[in-house]
Short mmCIF file of C-alpha atoms and ligand atoms in Angstrom, two decimals:
data_model
loop_
_atom_site.label_atom_id
_atom_site.label_comp_id
_atom_site.label_asym_id
_atom_site.label_seq_id
_atom_site.Cartn_x
_atom_site.Cartn_y
_atom_site.Cartn_z
CA UNK S 5 -11.06 -27.08 6.55
CA UNK S 6 -8.13 -27.29 8.96
CA UNK S 7 -5.79 -24.47 8.04
CA UNK S 8 -2.02 -24.30 8.15
CA UNK S 9 -1.24 -21.44 10.59
CA UNK S 10 1.68 -20.34 8.42
CA UNK S 11 -0.28 -20.25 5.17
CA UNK S 12 -1.23 -16.70 4.17
CA UNK S 13 -2.87 -15.66 0.89
CA UNK S 14 -1.79 -12.30 -0.56
CA UNK S 15 -4.33 -10.98 -3.07
CA UNK S 16 -2.51 -8.55 -5.35
CA UNK S 17 0.70 -9.99 -3.92
CA UNK S 18 2.69 -9.19 -7.08
CA UNK S 19 2.08 -5.46 -6.62
CA UNK S 20 4.27 -2.84 -4.96
CA UNK S 21 3.21 -3.28 -1.31
CA UNK S 22 2.23 -6.93 -1.80
CA UNK S 23 5.64 -8.02 -3.12
CA UNK S 24 7.50 -6.34 -0.26
CA UNK S 25 5.09 -7.90 2.25
CA UNK S 26 5.65 -11.30 0.61
CA UNK S 27 9.39 -11.06 1.36
CA UNK S 28 8.79 -9.89 4.94
CA UNK S 29 6.35 -12.76 5.62
CA UNK S 30 8.79 -15.37 4.26
CA UNK S 31 11.55 -13.91 6.45
CA UNK S 32 9.19 -14.07 9.45
CA UNK S 33 8.66 -17.80 8.86
CA UNK S 34 5.29 -17.69 7.11
CA UNK S 35 4.33 -19.44 3.89
CA UNK S 36 2.66 -16.78 1.72
CA UNK S 37 0.98 -17.63 -1.59
CA UNK S 38 0.03 -15.02 -4.21
CA UNK S 39 -3.19 -14.45 -6.14
CA UNK S 40 -2.77 -11.78 -8.82
CA UNK S 41 -4.34 -11.06 -12.22
CA UNK S 42 -1.44 -8.76 -13.19
CA UNK S 43 -3.88 -6.01 -14.20
CA UNK S 44 -1.73 -3.53 -12.28
CA UNK S 45 1.51 -5.47 -11.62
CA UNK S 46 4.29 -7.29 -13.50
CA UNK S 47 4.86 -11.07 -13.76
CA UNK S 48 8.58 -10.27 -13.81
CA UNK S 49 8.40 -9.53 -10.08
CA UNK S 50 7.97 -13.26 -9.33
CA UNK S 51 11.49 -14.15 -10.45
CA UNK S 52 12.82 -11.24 -8.39
CA UNK S 53 10.99 -12.57 -5.32
CA UNK S 54 12.55 -15.99 -5.87
CA UNK S 55 16.01 -14.36 -6.04
CA UNK S 56 15.45 -12.45 -2.82
CA UNK S 57 13.87 -15.29 -0.81
CA UNK S 58 15.77 -18.23 -2.35
CA UNK S 59 12.59 -20.27 -2.71
CA UNK S 60 9.97 -20.87 -5.43
CA UNK S 61 7.02 -18.47 -5.43
CA UNK S 62 3.51 -19.93 -5.51
CA UNK S 63 1.38 -17.55 -7.58
CA UNK S 64 -1.98 -18.23 -9.21
CA UNK S 65 -3.16 -15.85 -11.92
CA UNK S 66 -6.83 -14.96 -11.48
CA UNK S 67 -9.15 -12.03 -10.74
CA UNK S 68 -10.26 -11.95 -7.10
CA UNK S 69 -13.80 -11.57 -8.53
CA UNK S 70 -13.74 -15.28 -9.43
CA UNK S 71 -15.27 -16.33 -6.11
CA UNK S 72 -15.30 -20.09 -6.76
CA UNK S 73 -11.64 -20.03 -7.80
CA UNK S 74 -10.63 -18.05 -4.71
CA UNK S 75 -12.54 -20.43 -2.43
CA UNK S 76 -10.81 -23.43 -4.03
CA UNK S 77 -7.42 -21.74 -3.73
CA UNK S 78 -8.01 -21.03 -0.03
CA UNK S 79 -8.83 -24.71 0.51
CA UNK S 80 -5.98 -25.99 -1.68
CA UNK S 81 -3.41 -24.05 0.34
CA UNK S 82 -5.14 -24.48 3.73
CA UNK S 83 -4.96 -20.70 4.15
CA UNK S 84 -5.21 -19.37 7.71
CA UNK S 85 -5.32 -15.65 6.87
CA UNK S 86 -5.66 -13.35 3.87
CA UNK S 87 -3.93 -10.03 3.25
CA UNK S 88 -6.03 -8.14 0.69
CA UNK S 89 -3.96 -5.82 -1.51
CA UNK S 90 -5.76 -6.35 -4.84
CA UNK S 91 -7.32 -3.07 -5.90
CA UNK S 92 -6.85 -0.02 -8.09
CA UNK S 93 -5.35 2.99 -6.33
CA UNK S 94 -5.16 6.03 -8.59
CA UNK S 95 -7.20 8.94 -7.25
CA UNK S 96 -7.30 10.67 -10.63
CA UNK S 97 -8.28 7.54 -12.54
CA UNK S 98 -11.06 6.84 -10.03
CA UNK S 99 -12.59 10.26 -10.76
CA UNK S 100 -12.50 9.57 -14.51
CA UNK S 101 -13.64 5.92 -14.26
CA UNK S 102 -15.65 5.46 -11.03
CA UNK S 103 -17.41 2.24 -12.06
CA UNK S 104 -14.06 0.55 -12.77
CA UNK S 105 -13.09 1.35 -9.14
CA UNK S 106 -16.37 0.35 -7.50
CA UNK S 107 -16.47 -2.88 -9.46
CA UNK S 108 -12.88 -3.85 -8.76
CA UNK S 109 -12.31 -2.52 -5.25
CA UNK S 110 -15.77 -3.05 -3.70
CA UNK S 111 -16.94 -5.94 -5.89
CA UNK S 112 -13.59 -7.66 -5.45
CA UNK S 113 -13.83 -7.36 -1.66
CA UNK S 114 -17.37 -8.83 -1.66
CA UNK S 115 -16.18 -11.76 -3.76
CA UNK S 116 -13.16 -12.36 -1.52
CA UNK S 117 -15.22 -12.27 1.68
CA UNK S 118 -17.77 -14.71 0.23
CA UNK S 119 -14.97 -17.07 -0.80
CA UNK S 120 -13.32 -16.83 2.62
CA UNK S 121 -16.61 -17.48 4.44
CA UNK S 122 -17.31 -20.52 2.26
CA UNK S 123 -13.80 -21.82 2.97
CA UNK S 124 -14.12 -21.15 6.73
CA UNK S 125 -11.21 -18.69 6.60
CA UNK S 126 -12.27 -15.56 8.51
CA UNK S 127 -9.01 -13.77 9.29
CA UNK S 128 -8.27 -10.75 7.10
CA UNK S 129 -5.75 -7.90 6.94
CA UNK S 130 -7.09 -5.11 4.71
CA UNK S 131 -5.00 -2.57 2.82
CA UNK S 132 -6.82 0.69 3.50
CA UNK S 133 -5.57 4.25 3.14
CA UNK S 134 -5.20 7.58 4.93
CA UNK S 135 -7.31 8.97 2.13
CA UNK S 136 -10.32 7.93 4.23
CA UNK S 137 -9.57 10.94 6.47
CA UNK S 138 -10.33 13.36 3.63
CA UNK S 139 -9.05 16.85 4.51
CA UNK S 140 -8.20 16.51 8.24
CA UNK S 141 -9.12 19.40 10.55
CA UNK S 142 -5.71 19.06 12.24
CA UNK S 143 -2.59 16.91 12.29
CA UNK S 144 -1.33 14.46 13.45
CA UNK S 145 -4.25 12.16 12.65
CA UNK S 146 -5.54 9.50 15.05
CA UNK S 147 -7.80 6.62 14.08
CA UNK S 148 -10.87 8.22 15.71
CA UNK S 149 -10.72 11.22 13.35
CA UNK S 150 -13.83 11.65 11.22
CA UNK S 151 -13.72 9.87 7.86
CA UNK S 152 -14.97 11.22 4.55
CA UNK S 153 -14.18 10.80 0.90
CA UNK S 154 -13.29 13.30 -1.77
CA UNK S 155 -12.98 10.82 -4.65
CA UNK S 156 -14.29 7.40 -5.69
CA UNK S 157 -11.01 5.67 -4.79
CA UNK S 158 -11.23 6.92 -1.20
CA UNK S 159 -14.94 6.04 -1.16
CA UNK S 160 -14.17 2.44 -2.12
CA UNK S 161 -11.79 2.18 0.85
CA UNK S 162 -14.43 3.57 3.21
CA UNK S 163 -17.14 1.27 1.83
CA UNK S 164 -14.84 -1.74 2.28
CA UNK S 165 -14.09 -0.73 5.87
CA UNK S 166 -17.83 -0.36 6.56
CA UNK S 167 -18.55 -3.76 4.95
CA UNK S 168 -15.98 -5.38 7.23
CA UNK S 169 -17.58 -3.78 10.29
CA UNK S 170 -21.02 -5.03 9.23
CA UNK S 171 -19.62 -8.53 8.65
CA UNK S 172 -18.08 -8.61 12.13
CA UNK S 173 -21.41 -7.55 13.62
CA UNK S 174 -23.14 -10.36 11.75
CA UNK S 175 -20.52 -12.94 12.65
CA UNK S 176 -18.04 -12.17 15.46
CA UNK S 177 -15.87 -15.09 14.32
CA UNK S 178 -14.37 -12.69 11.74
CA UNK S 179 -11.04 -11.18 12.77
CA UNK S 180 -10.06 -8.08 10.80
CA UNK S 181 -7.02 -5.82 10.82
CA UNK S 182 -7.56 -2.58 8.87
CA UNK S 183 -4.29 -0.85 7.99
CA UNK S 184 -4.55 2.79 6.92
CA UNK S 185 -1.42 3.50 4.91
CA UNK S 186 -0.07 7.01 4.66
CA UNK S 187 2.38 7.56 1.77
CA UNK S 188 4.31 4.38 0.94
CA UNK S 189 7.66 5.00 -0.80
CA UNK S 190 11.08 3.38 -1.22
CA UNK S 191 12.09 -0.15 -2.19
CA UNK S 192 13.66 -3.35 -0.92
CA UNK S 193 17.40 -2.70 -0.19
CA UNK S 194 18.40 -5.24 -2.87
CA UNK S 195 17.04 -2.91 -5.56
CA UNK S 196 15.37 -5.96 -7.14
CA UNK S 197 11.78 -4.92 -6.38
CA UNK S 198 10.25 -1.48 -6.13
CA UNK S 199 7.51 0.88 -7.24
CA UNK S 200 6.88 0.73 -10.99
CA UNK S 201 3.72 2.69 -11.86
CA UNK S 202 2.47 2.28 -15.42
CA UNK S 203 2.47 5.47 -17.49
CA UNK S 204 3.03 8.89 -15.94
CA UNK S 205 3.39 8.49 -12.14
CA UNK S 206 0.60 10.13 -10.12
CA UNK S 207 2.64 10.03 -6.94
CA UNK S 208 5.56 12.26 -5.95
CA UNK S 209 8.37 9.81 -5.17
CA UNK S 210 8.27 7.72 -8.37
CA UNK S 211 8.03 10.92 -10.41
CA UNK S 212 11.05 12.41 -8.63
CA UNK S 213 12.97 9.15 -9.17
CA UNK S 214 12.16 9.18 -12.90
CA UNK S 215 13.39 12.80 -13.18
CA UNK S 216 16.62 11.89 -11.36
CA UNK S 217 17.27 8.91 -13.64
CA UNK S 218 16.57 11.00 -16.74
CA UNK S 219 13.24 9.51 -17.81
CA UNK S 220 11.45 12.87 -17.29
CA UNK S 221 12.83 16.42 -17.67
CA UNK S 222 11.29 18.20 -14.72
CA UNK S 223 9.05 17.76 -11.66
CA UNK S 224 5.83 19.76 -11.44
CA UNK S 225 5.36 20.94 -7.86
CA UNK S 226 1.62 21.31 -7.38
CA UNK S 227 1.31 24.51 -5.37
CA UNK S 228 3.64 26.37 -3.01
CA UNK S 229 0.98 28.52 -1.34
CA UNK S 230 -0.27 26.05 1.27
CA UNK S 231 -0.19 26.92 4.99
CA UNK S 232 2.93 24.77 5.49
CA UNK S 233 6.56 25.62 6.42
CA UNK S 234 7.69 26.05 2.79
CA UNK S 235 4.26 26.35 1.15
CA UNK S 236 4.33 22.90 -0.47
CA UNK S 237 2.21 19.89 0.57
CA UNK S 238 3.25 17.94 3.66
CA UNK S 239 2.80 14.16 3.85
CA UNK S 240 3.78 11.20 6.02
CA UNK S 241 6.11 9.20 3.78
CA UNK S 242 6.65 5.68 5.10
CA UNK S 243 9.28 3.21 3.84
CA UNK S 244 7.66 0.23 2.15
CA UNK S 245 9.85 -2.03 4.29
CA UNK S 246 8.30 -0.55 7.44
CA UNK S 247 4.89 -0.96 5.87
CA UNK S 248 5.63 -4.62 5.11
CA UNK S 249 6.64 -5.18 8.73
CA UNK S 250 3.34 -3.62 9.75
CA UNK S 251 1.56 -6.35 7.80
CA UNK S 252 3.65 -9.04 9.48
CA UNK S 253 2.79 -7.61 12.91
CA UNK S 254 -0.91 -7.36 12.02
CA UNK S 255 -1.03 -10.95 10.70
CA UNK S 256 0.81 -12.20 13.77
CA UNK S 257 -1.60 -10.38 16.12
CA UNK S 258 -4.69 -11.82 14.42
CA UNK S 259 -3.34 -15.36 14.12
CA UNK S 260 -1.95 -15.46 17.66
CA UNK S 261 -5.28 -14.24 19.05
CA UNK S 262 -7.14 -17.31 17.79
CA UNK S 263 -10.72 -17.30 16.56
CA UNK S 264 -12.82 -14.30 17.61
CA UNK S 265 -9.70 -12.40 18.67
CA UNK S 266 -9.68 -8.63 18.72
CA UNK S 267 -9.99 -6.76 15.44
CA UNK S 268 -8.34 -3.36 14.96
CA UNK S 269 -7.93 -0.35 12.69
CA UNK S 270 -4.52 1.35 12.81
CA UNK S 271 -2.56 4.08 11.02
CA UNK S 272 0.68 2.95 9.42
CA UNK S 273 2.79 6.10 9.23
CA UNK S 274 5.94 7.56 10.77
CA UNK S 275 4.24 10.44 12.61
CA UNK S 276 6.55 12.88 10.77
CA UNK S 277 5.53 15.22 7.93
CA UNK S 278 7.80 16.15 5.05
CA UNK S 279 7.12 18.73 2.33
CA UNK S 280 7.49 18.22 -1.41
CA UNK S 281 10.68 20.29 -1.38
CA UNK S 282 12.04 18.25 1.56
CA UNK S 283 11.61 15.15 -0.64
CA UNK S 284 13.27 16.83 -3.64
CA UNK S 285 16.28 17.84 -1.54
CA UNK S 286 16.56 14.42 0.12
CA UNK S 287 16.40 12.68 -3.24
CA UNK S 288 19.10 14.91 -4.75
CA UNK S 289 21.25 14.11 -1.70
CA UNK S 290 20.64 10.36 -2.00
CA UNK S 291 21.12 10.12 -5.77
CA UNK S 292 23.73 12.78 -6.40
CA UNK S 293 21.48 13.83 -9.30
CA UNK S 294 19.65 17.16 -9.80
CA UNK S 295 15.85 17.12 -9.66
CA UNK S 296 14.76 20.25 -11.56
CA UNK S 297 11.24 21.42 -10.77
CA UNK S 298 8.74 24.13 -11.60
CA UNK S 299 5.97 25.45 -9.39
CA UNK S 300 2.54 24.75 -10.90
CA UNK S 301 -1.02 25.47 -9.69
CA UNK S 302 -2.41 23.29 -6.91
CA UNK S 303 -3.70 19.83 -7.90
CA UNK S 304 -7.45 19.39 -7.39
CA UNK S 305 -8.26 17.31 -4.31
CA UNK S 306 -4.89 17.80 -2.62
CA UNK S 307 -4.82 18.71 1.06
CA UNK S 308 -2.17 20.89 2.72
CA UNK S 309 -1.02 18.47 5.40
CA UNK S 310 -1.60 14.81 6.20
CA UNK S 311 0.47 12.83 8.66
CA UNK S 312 -0.23 10.12 11.22
CA UNK S 313 -0.21 9.68 14.94
CA UNK S 314 1.10 6.07 14.88
CA UNK S 315 0.82 5.45 18.64
CA UNK S 316 -2.06 2.96 18.39
CA UNK S 317 -0.17 0.62 16.04
CA UNK S 318 2.76 0.69 18.43
CA UNK S 319 0.52 -0.07 21.39
CA UNK S 320 -1.55 -2.83 19.76
CA UNK S 321 1.01 -4.40 17.45
CA UNK S 322 4.36 -3.43 18.94
CA UNK S 323 5.14 -1.90 15.53
CA UNK S 324 6.73 1.40 14.58
CA UNK S 325 8.44 2.78 11.50
CA UNK S 326 12.25 2.91 11.73
CA UNK S 327 13.42 4.19 8.31
CA UNK S 328 14.22 7.86 7.68
CA UNK S 329 13.42 9.95 4.62
CA UNK S 330 17.09 9.59 3.62
CA UNK S 331 16.72 5.78 3.78
CA UNK S 332 13.55 5.97 1.67
CA UNK S 333 15.27 8.06 -1.01
CA UNK S 334 18.45 5.92 -1.03
CA UNK S 335 16.45 2.71 -1.52
CA UNK S 336 14.11 4.27 -4.08
CA UNK S 337 17.15 5.53 -6.01
CA UNK S 338 18.88 2.09 -5.95
CA UNK S 339 15.71 0.49 -7.40
CA UNK S 340 15.25 3.22 -10.04
CA UNK S 341 18.90 3.39 -11.09
CA UNK S 342 19.14 -0.41 -11.35
CA UNK S 343 15.81 -0.57 -13.23
CA UNK S 344 15.55 2.66 -15.25
CA UNK S 345 12.54 1.27 -17.19
CA UNK S 346 11.05 -0.59 -14.23
CA UNK S 347 10.32 -4.31 -14.62
CA UNK S 348 10.01 -4.17 -18.43
C1 WQD H 15 2.17 13.88 -2.36
C2 WQD H 15 2.48 15.37 -2.42
C3 WQD H 15 1.22 16.55 -4.08
C4 WQD H 15 3.08 14.51 -7.51
C5 WQD H 15 -2.11 9.64 -2.80
C6 WQD H 15 -3.42 8.96 -2.54
C7 WQD H 15 -3.32 8.10 -1.32
C8 WQD H 15 -2.17 7.14 -1.48
C9 WQD H 15 -0.89 7.88 -1.75
C10 WQD H 15 -3.02 5.05 -2.28
C11 WQD H 15 1.24 16.24 -2.59
C12 WQD H 15 2.71 16.58 -4.42
C13 WQD H 15 2.72 14.91 -6.22
C14 WQD H 15 3.74 15.42 -8.36
C15 WQD H 15 3.67 17.08 -6.62
N1 WQD H 15 -2.44 6.22 -2.51
N2 WQD H 15 3.02 16.16 -5.80
N3 WQD H 15 4.01 16.68 -7.89
O1 WQD H 15 -1.80 12.70 -2.97
O2 WQD H 15 -0.70 12.43 -0.66
O3 WQD H 15 -1.79 10.47 -1.72
O4 WQD H 15 -1.10 8.65 -2.94
O5 WQD H 15 -3.38 4.60 -1.24
O6 WQD H 15 -4.52 7.38 -1.17
O7 WQD H 15 -4.38 9.96 -2.25
O8 WQD H 15 0.34 11.35 -2.67
O9 WQD H 15 2.46 11.32 -3.91
O10 WQD H 15 0.34 11.99 -5.15
O11 WQD H 15 1.34 13.57 -3.49
O12 WQD H 15 3.92 18.23 -6.23
O13 WQD H 15 4.08 15.12 -9.55
O14 WQD H 15 3.30 15.63 -3.56
O15 WQD H 15 0.62 17.81 -4.36
O16 WQD H 15 1.44 17.43 -1.86
P1 WQD H 15 -1.03 11.87 -2.00
P2 WQD H 15 1.14 12.01 -3.89
#
């Protein structure tokens, strides 16, 4: 199959990170197409993407586990590279339903890789996570830190990374960019697309946004007795727009390298840590709304501090995050206030 160098398949492209990456790829001159089964995303996002980009969105509704369908789609669109977002990502849910996570996240990756190999498309950007670092011995974190898992979700990310390494050993024609996300937050500046978790948000920023907009009465702050400046957990929050640009840079690097080009694993973070209370204050500043909170016991599995050393991504990809925490909160608030009930 001769591929079109601009044609990129986004599995899970209707999701939070996927939809923002779709916009960034279009703006960079690529021709992304979306594969999504909408098991953890909203069809309504497609019309929003058309409004933002001013062009029709090509989206095919299927589970990535349908290997034959994925292979045919890769051939139909002459895909040159795949960005693999499709996967479940709730730590808590993975503890309660491990098989659902192994089947979808690991089984889905096996199916995708088989389809890509059969279609002679061997260039992949993989959405991994800082959760593979477990509880780091120190911060900031570099890519050579030891990896471990403390929950099935994190284990699925590690297993997928190991599978990709084994595949590259078996066939060096594979080119793989592994992107370890820290804490993605914020929204496209239009306010048309953003983070819309189903049910009660697990993550801090969407919960804070829902308190500010009046959907929830109060934020539970899980622990203020950590060895951090104000006792609350410290994380590396990264604007989803910066994250999307990281995917553009990674795709560009792999496609420009040509077959057998260098593969890489990089952290996508800002290199700065912010506490829970830093986020609360920044969000109140950005929204002009109070975010009442109460201190609760620590959440099981949480670590005190986790933030990146992003130097390798800058060196290899010429990428670095540019948005501040204030930018993240302002854009998250615009999305939440314009869409109080999300995409519904
Ligand atoms: C951040 C901080 C909490 C909610 C997880 C996954 C990771 C990635 C991002 C997918 C912590 C505190 C949170 C709340 C709180 N997901 N918090 N009240 O746990 O760093 O990372 O999401 O890739 O893989 O592990 O993110 O936003 O849940 O928590 O006090 O209602 O906010 O204790 O300190 P986390 P988070």
